[in-house]
């Protein structure tokens, strides 16, 4: 019998794309608690809802349900098939490995994210100085 990984996949995809559970539950016309149950694995979405989620994230239903590495879904996507929105409304196109790295970053605690941002700033300053 196969193992379902839909709960962890839904959480990672939602987190990666910076959606709130309420936003997705509104799109699916279900309660936020029902969606939360999908992510916690206490309830499986029905086939129609799972299909709608796969279409929403533009991934095959089989990958949504069975993939053991949800970040792999992102990494195997088309080159520059991901877009990040900036606060001013412009977009940054990302390839799969960049998107996977960003997903990993978003899963870190805030204090670690700050350390990474500080390190990037430091490296950029070094590069500008020719070091």
PDB file of N, CA and C in Angstrom, residues 16-17 70-83 93-104:
ATOM      1  N   UNK A  16       5.684  27.977   0.832  1.00  0.00           N
ATOM      2  CA  UNK A  16       6.555  28.487  -0.219  1.00  0.00           C
ATOM      3  C   UNK A  16       5.922  29.668  -0.942  1.00  0.00           C
ATOM      4  N   UNK A  17       4.639  29.527  -1.281  1.00  0.00           N
ATOM      5  CA  UNK A  17       3.968  30.584  -2.027  1.00  0.00           C
ATOM      6  C   UNK A  17       3.381  31.668  -1.122  1.00  0.00           C
ATOM      7  N   UNK A  70       8.532  17.343  -1.306  1.00  0.00           N
ATOM      8  CA  UNK A  70       7.740  18.412  -1.908  1.00  0.00           C
ATOM      9  C   UNK A  70       8.578  19.499  -2.545  1.00  0.00           C
ATOM     10  N   UNK A  71       9.763  19.760  -1.984  1.00  0.00           N
ATOM     11  CA  UNK A  71      10.630  20.773  -2.586  1.00  0.00           C
ATOM     12  C   UNK A  71      11.099  20.311  -3.950  1.00  0.00           C
ATOM     13  N   UNK A  72      11.149  18.998  -4.175  1.00  0.00           N
ATOM     14  CA  UNK A  72      11.511  18.466  -5.482  1.00  0.00           C
ATOM     15  C   UNK A  72      10.513  18.851  -6.546  1.00  0.00           C
ATOM     16  N   UNK A  73       9.281  19.016  -6.161  1.00  0.00           N
ATOM     17  CA  UNK A  73       8.257  19.466  -7.105  1.00  0.00           C
ATOM     18  C   UNK A  73       8.678  20.808  -7.679  1.00  0.00           C
ATOM     19  N   UNK A  74       9.202  21.653  -6.820  1.00  0.00           N
ATOM     20  CA  UNK A  74       9.632  22.975  -7.242  1.00  0.00           C
ATOM     21  C   UNK A  74      10.921  22.886  -8.038  1.00  0.00           C
ATOM     22  N   UNK A  75      11.867  22.108  -7.551  1.00  0.00           N
ATOM     23  CA  UNK A  75      13.179  22.029  -8.197  1.00  0.00           C
ATOM     24  C   UNK A  75      13.091  21.441  -9.596  1.00  0.00           C
ATOM     25  N   UNK A  76      12.120  20.569  -9.856  1.00  0.00           N
ATOM     26  CA  UNK A  76      11.996  19.939 -11.167  1.00  0.00           C
ATOM     27  C   UNK A  76      11.133  20.745 -12.128  1.00  0.00           C
ATOM     28  N   UNK A  77      10.677  21.880 -11.715  1.00  0.00           N
ATOM     29  CA  UNK A  77       9.798  22.673 -12.561  1.00  0.00           C
ATOM     30  C   UNK A  77      10.579  23.314 -13.707  1.00  0.00           C
ATOM     31  N   UNK A  78       9.841  23.910 -14.603  1.00  0.00           N
ATOM     32  CA  UNK A  78      10.444  24.543 -15.773  1.00  0.00           C
ATOM     33  C   UNK A  78      11.413  25.646 -15.358  1.00  0.00           C
ATOM     34  N   UNK A  79      12.490  25.844 -16.151  1.00  0.00           N
ATOM     35  CA  UNK A  79      13.423  26.930 -15.837  1.00  0.00           C
ATOM     36  C   UNK A  79      12.685  28.264 -15.734  1.00  0.00           C
ATOM     37  N   UNK A  80      12.973  28.960 -14.683  1.00  0.00           N
ATOM     38  CA  UNK A  80      12.364  30.264 -14.402  1.00  0.00           C
ATOM     39  C   UNK A  80      10.844  30.196 -14.409  1.00  0.00           C
ATOM     40  N   UNK A  81      10.330  29.072 -13.925  1.00  0.00           N
ATOM     41  CA  UNK A  81       8.885  28.885 -13.857  1.00  0.00           C
ATOM     42  C   UNK A  81       8.274  29.401 -12.574  1.00  0.00           C
ATOM     43  N   UNK A  82       9.061  30.070 -11.732  1.00  0.00           N
ATOM     44  CA  UNK A  82       8.563  30.589 -10.466  1.00  0.00           C
ATOM     45  C   UNK A  82       8.751  32.088 -10.430  1.00  0.00           C
ATOM     46  N   UNK A  83       7.849  32.744  -9.735  1.00  0.00           N
ATOM     47  CA  UNK A  83       7.892  34.201  -9.652  1.00  0.00           C
ATOM     48  C   UNK A  83       7.718  34.607  -8.197  1.00  0.00           C
ATOM     49  N   UNK A  93      11.909  36.518 -11.354  1.00  0.00           N
ATOM     50  CA  UNK A  93      11.764  35.168 -11.884  1.00  0.00           C
ATOM     51  C   UNK A  93      12.840  34.272 -11.276  1.00  0.00           C
ATOM     52  N   UNK A  94      12.440  33.045 -10.893  1.00  0.00           N
ATOM     53  CA  UNK A  94      13.380  32.109 -10.269  1.00  0.00           C
ATOM     54  C   UNK A  94      13.312  30.767 -10.974  1.00  0.00           C
ATOM     55  N   UNK A  95      14.470  30.115 -11.058  1.00  0.00           N
ATOM     56  CA  UNK A  95      14.481  28.743 -11.564  1.00  0.00           C
ATOM     57  C   UNK A  95      14.182  27.801 -10.399  1.00  0.00           C
ATOM     58  N   UNK A  96      14.089  26.495 -10.684  1.00  0.00           N
ATOM     59  CA  UNK A  96      13.763  25.519  -9.661  1.00  0.00           C
ATOM     60  C   UNK A  96      14.721  25.506  -8.483  1.00  0.00           C
ATOM     61  N   UNK A  97      16.054  25.434  -8.717  1.00  0.00           N
ATOM     62  CA  UNK A  97      16.972  25.429  -7.575  1.00  0.00           C
ATOM     63  C   UNK A  97      16.879  26.699  -6.721  1.00  0.00           C
ATOM     64  N   UNK A  98      16.684  27.860  -7.361  1.00  0.00           N
ATOM     65  CA  UNK A  98      16.524  29.099  -6.593  1.00  0.00           C
ATOM     66  C   UNK A  98      15.261  29.031  -5.737  1.00  0.00           C
ATOM     67  N   UNK A  99      14.182  28.538  -6.327  1.00  0.00           N
ATOM     68  CA  UNK A  99      12.927  28.430  -5.601  1.00  0.00           C
ATOM     69  C   UNK A  99      13.050  27.436  -4.445  1.00  0.00           C
ATOM     70  N   UNK A 100      13.772  26.340  -4.671  1.00  0.00           N
ATOM     71  CA  UNK A 100      13.975  25.344  -3.610  1.00  0.00           C
ATOM     72  C   UNK A 100      14.782  25.954  -2.471  1.00  0.00           C
ATOM     73  N   UNK A 101      15.797  26.741  -2.803  1.00  0.00           N
ATOM     74  CA  UNK A 101      16.597  27.398  -1.782  1.00  0.00           C
ATOM     75  C   UNK A 101      15.723  28.369  -0.980  1.00  0.00           C
ATOM     76  N   UNK A 102      14.884  29.109  -1.661  1.00  0.00           N
ATOM     77  CA  UNK A 102      14.014  30.064  -0.978  1.00  0.00           C
ATOM     78  C   UNK A 102      13.039  29.334  -0.066  1.00  0.00           C
ATOM     79  N   UNK A 103      12.514  28.196  -0.518  1.00  0.00           N
ATOM     80  CA  UNK A 103      11.620  27.393   0.315  1.00  0.00           C
ATOM     81  C   UNK A 103      12.338  26.964   1.587  1.00  0.00           C
ATOM     82  N   UNK A 104      13.565  26.497   1.450  1.00  0.00           N
ATOM     83  CA  UNK A 104      14.348  26.090   2.623  1.00  0.00           C
ATOM     84  C   UNK A 104      14.559  27.275   3.567  1.00  0.00           C
TER      85      UNK A 104
END
